[in-house]
C-alpha cells in the first residue's frame, strides 16, 4: 500500500522567512513524488516533480529515499505563496493513480 | 481547448436525492479520474477510467457510480445522496501515454447534501 503523510495541517511564517513543508511516504517500490499547489478556490496545479530536480517559483524538493521524505523548501517565503500544498505519490510507469497527502495550508504573513 | 470542464459548479441536494456530476475533456485523454476533497483529508480517489468502456474503483468508491461511454465524458453518479458526500469533487485527465504528473484538473464541483 502507498501512503503519504504531511504532518502539519497548518504552517504560518512571515514574509522573507524560510519555509519547509514536510512530506513522508511509504511505498514498497520506487515511487515518483510530486508537489501540487492549490490557491484559494482554484484547481490543483502541479508545482514540481522529483525526477525533474527543478526549482519552480523558488521552491525545491529533494527525494530522500533513506528517510522516505520529499520535503518542499523555499528560502524566502512570499505572501503569494499562501496556498494549500499537497504531496503526492505514484507507483511510476503506467501507474497513473496518485495518492495524496492530507495537505498543508501555508500562510505567509506580511 | 477548453481543457477539463465540470458542471455544475455548485449543487445542494437533500438526503436521498440522486444526481450526476458531469466531467468532460477535449484533449483526447485516455485516463480520467474523480477525486473528492475534504478538509483535513486531502484528495481521495473515487473512481478512474483508463479508456472508453473501462472503469475501476479507487480508494472511496462506495455510494458512487461511473461510466465511460466516450473518451470525452466521465460522469459521476450519486445514487442516493448522503450528508457524508458533502465535499468538493475534482475530475482529472491524463494523456494515454502521459505521466501522472501531467494530470489536468477540472475547476471542481462543490456539493452540499442536507
Coordinates of C-alpha atoms in Angstrom, one line a residue:
Chain A
X1 CA 0.0 0.0 0.0
X2 CA 1.2 3.5 -0.7
X3 CA 0.8 6.3 1.8
X4 CA 1.7 9.9 2.0
X5 CA 2.0 11.8 5.3
X6 CA 2.0 15.5 5.7
X7 CA 2.4 16.0 9.5
X8 CA 1.5 19.7 9.5
X9 CA -2.1 20.8 8.7
X10 CA -1.2 24.5 9.1
X11 CA 2.0 26.3 8.7
X12 CA 2.4 30.1 9.3
X13 CA 5.5 32.1 8.5
X14 CA 6.4 35.7 8.0
X15 CA 7.4 37.1 4.6
X16 CA 11.0 36.6 3.9
X17 CA 11.4 33.7 6.3
X18 CA 12.4 30.2 5.1
X19 CA 9.7 27.7 4.8
X20 CA 9.7 23.9 4.8
X21 CA 6.7 21.7 4.2
X22 CA 7.2 18.2 5.3
X23 CA 6.2 15.1 3.4
X24 CA 7.0 11.4 4.2
X25 CA 5.9 8.5 2.2
X26 CA 5.5 4.7 2.4
X27 CA 5.9 2.6 -0.8
X28 CA 7.5 -0.7 -1.4
X29 CA 8.9 0.1 -4.9
X30 CA 10.4 3.1 -6.5
X31 CA 7.8 5.8 -6.2
X32 CA 7.5 9.1 -8.1
X33 CA 6.9 12.1 -5.9
X34 CA 5.1 15.4 -6.7
X35 CA 4.0 18.6 -5.0
X36 CA 0.7 20.1 -6.0
X37 CA -0.5 23.6 -5.1
X38 CA -4.0 24.9 -4.8
X39 CA -4.5 28.6 -4.5
X40 CA -7.7 29.9 -2.9
X41 CA -10.7 28.3 -4.6
X42 CA -8.7 27.3 -7.7
X43 CA -8.0 24.0 -9.2
X44 CA -4.9 22.0 -8.3
X45 CA -1.7 22.7 -10.2
X46 CA 1.5 20.7 -10.4
X47 CA 4.3 22.6 -8.6
X48 CA 7.2 20.2 -9.1
X49 CA 8.2 16.6 -9.5
X50 CA 11.2 14.9 -8.0
X51 CA 12.6 13.5 -11.3
X52 CA 13.0 16.9 -12.8
X53 CA 15.1 18.3 -9.9
X54 CA 13.8 21.7 -10.9
X55 CA 13.0 24.9 -8.9
X56 CA 9.6 26.4 -9.5
X57 CA 8.7 29.7 -8.0
X58 CA 11.7 29.4 -5.8
X59 CA 10.6 26.1 -4.4
X60 CA 12.7 23.0 -4.4
X61 CA 12.2 19.4 -3.1
X62 CA 14.7 16.6 -2.8
X63 CA 13.8 13.0 -2.6
X64 CA 15.5 11.3 0.3
X65 CA 15.0 7.6 -0.1
X66 CA 16.7 6.7 3.1
X67 CA 14.4 8.9 5.2
X68 CA 11.5 8.3 2.7
X69 CA 10.9 12.0 2.6
X70 CA 10.2 14.7 0.0
X71 CA 10.2 18.0 1.8
X72 CA 9.3 21.2 0.0
X73 CA 11.5 24.2 0.7
X74 CA 11.8 27.8 -0.1
X75 CA 14.5 30.1 1.4
X76 CA 12.4 33.3 1.4
X77 CA 8.6 33.0 1.5
X78 CA 6.4 35.5 -0.3
X79 CA 2.8 36.4 0.5
X80 CA 1.6 35.0 -2.8
X81 CA 2.9 31.6 -1.7
X82 CA -0.1 31.3 0.7
X83 CA -2.0 28.3 -0.5
X84 CA -2.7 24.6 0.2
X85 CA 0.1 22.3 -0.7
X86 CA -0.3 18.6 -1.4
X87 CA 2.4 16.0 -1.6
X88 CA 1.5 13.1 -3.9
X89 CA 2.9 9.7 -4.9
X90 CA 2.5 7.4 -7.8
X91 CA 4.0 4.0 -8.4
X92 CA 5.6 5.1 -11.6
X93 CA 5.4 3.7 -15.1
X94 CA 1.9 3.3 -16.3
X95 CA 0.5 3.6 -12.7
X96 CA -1.5 6.7 -13.2
X97 CA -3.1 6.6 -9.8
X98 CA -1.9 9.4 -7.4
X99 CA -2.1 9.1 -3.7
X100 CA -2.3 12.5 -2.0
X101 CA -1.3 13.6 1.5
X102 CA -3.8 15.5 3.6
X103 CA -2.3 18.8 2.7
X104 CA -0.6 21.7 4.5
X105 CA -2.2 25.1 4.5
X106 CA 0.7 27.6 4.2
X107 CA 0.0 31.2 5.3
X108 CA 2.7 33.8 4.7
X109 CA 2.1 36.9 6.8
X110 CA 3.3 40.4 5.8
Chain B
X1 CA -9.1 23.6 -26.0
X2 CA -11.4 24.1 -23.0
X3 CA -9.4 21.5 -21.1
X4 CA -11.2 19.7 -18.3
X5 CA -14.7 21.1 -17.6
X6 CA -17.1 20.3 -14.8
X7 CA -20.7 21.1 -14.3
X8 CA -22.3 22.2 -12.1
X9 CA -20.0 24.4 -10.1
X10 CA -22.3 24.3 -7.0
X11 CA -25.1 21.9 -6.0
X12 CA -27.3 21.5 -3.0
X13 CA -29.1 18.2 -2.6
X14 CA -31.4 16.7 0.0
X15 CA -30.6 13.3 1.6
X16 CA -31.7 10.5 -0.7
X17 CA -31.7 12.5 -3.9
X18 CA -29.7 11.4 -6.9
X19 CA -27.7 13.5 -9.3
X20 CA -24.9 13.3 -11.8
X21 CA -21.7 15.4 -11.8
X22 CA -20.5 16.0 -15.3
X23 CA -16.9 15.9 -16.4
X24 CA -15.7 16.4 -20.0
X25 CA -12.3 16.9 -21.6
X26 CA -11.5 17.9 -25.2
X27 CA -7.9 16.8 -25.2
X28 CA -8.5 13.2 -26.3
X29 CA -7.0 11.9 -23.0
X30 CA -7.4 8.3 -22.2
X31 CA -7.2 8.3 -18.5
X32 CA -9.8 10.1 -16.4
X33 CA -10.4 10.1 -12.6
X34 CA -12.6 11.5 -9.9
X35 CA -11.4 12.8 -6.6
X36 CA -13.2 14.2 -3.6
X37 CA -11.5 16.8 -1.4
X38 CA -12.4 17.2 2.2
X39 CA -10.8 19.4 4.9
X40 CA -8.1 17.5 6.7
X41 CA -8.4 14.5 4.4
X42 CA -6.7 15.7 1.2
X43 CA -7.8 14.3 -2.1
X44 CA -9.1 10.8 -2.3
X45 CA -9.6 8.8 -5.5
X46 CA -13.2 7.7 -6.1
X47 CA -13.2 6.0 -9.5
X48 CA -11.0 6.1 -12.5
X49 CA -11.0 5.0 -16.1
X50 CA -8.1 4.0 -18.4
X51 CA -10.2 4.3 -21.5
X52 CA -13.7 4.2 -23.0
X53 CA -15.6 1.3 -21.6
X54 CA -13.2 0.6 -18.8
X55 CA -13.6 1.9 -15.2
X56 CA -12.3 0.8 -11.8
X57 CA -12.7 1.7 -8.2
X58 CA -10.4 4.0 -6.3
X59 CA -10.0 4.5 -2.6
X60 CA -13.5 5.6 -1.7
X61 CA -16.0 4.3 -4.3
X62 CA -19.0 3.5 -2.1
X63 CA -22.1 5.5 -3.0
X64 CA -20.8 6.5 -6.4
X65 CA -21.1 5.0 -9.9
X66 CA -19.3 5.9 -13.1
X67 CA -19.4 5.1 -16.7
X68 CA -17.2 5.9 -19.7
X69 CA -19.1 5.5 -22.9
X70 CA -16.9 8.1 -24.8
X71 CA -13.4 9.2 -24.4
X72 CA -14.5 12.8 -23.7
X73 CA -17.0 12.2 -20.9
X74 CA -16.7 10.7 -17.4
X75 CA -19.9 11.4 -15.3
X76 CA -20.0 10.6 -11.6
X77 CA -23.4 9.5 -10.3
X78 CA -24.6 9.7 -6.7
X79 CA -27.5 7.2 -6.4
X80 CA -28.8 8.3 -3.0
X81 CA -27.0 11.3 -1.6
X82 CA -25.9 11.3 2.0
X83 CA -24.5 14.2 4.1
X84 CA -21.2 12.3 4.2
X85 CA -20.9 13.1 0.5
X86 CA -20.8 16.8 1.1
X87 CA -17.4 17.6 -0.5
X88 CA -15.6 19.3 -3.4
X89 CA -15.3 17.0 -6.3
X90 CA -12.5 17.2 -8.9
X91 CA -12.2 15.5 -12.2
X92 CA -8.8 15.0 -13.8
X93 CA -7.5 13.6 -17.0
X94 CA -4.1 12.4 -18.4
X95 CA -2.9 11.7 -21.9
X96 CA -2.8 8.0 -22.7
X97 CA 1.0 7.8 -22.7
X98 CA 1.3 10.6 -20.2
X99 CA 2.7 10.5 -16.7
X100 CA 0.6 11.0 -13.5
X101 CA 2.2 14.4 -13.0
X102 CA 0.6 15.6 -16.2
X103 CA -2.9 15.3 -14.7
X104 CA -5.1 18.2 -15.7
X105 CA -7.7 19.0 -13.0
X106 CA -11.1 20.5 -13.6
X107 CA -12.3 23.5 -11.6
X108 CA -14.3 21.4 -9.2
X109 CA -17.9 20.9 -8.1
X110 CA -18.9 22.0 -4.6
X111 CA -21.7 19.7 -3.4
X112 CA -23.7 20.1 -0.2
X113 CA -26.0 17.3 1.0
X114 CA -28.6 18.4 3.6

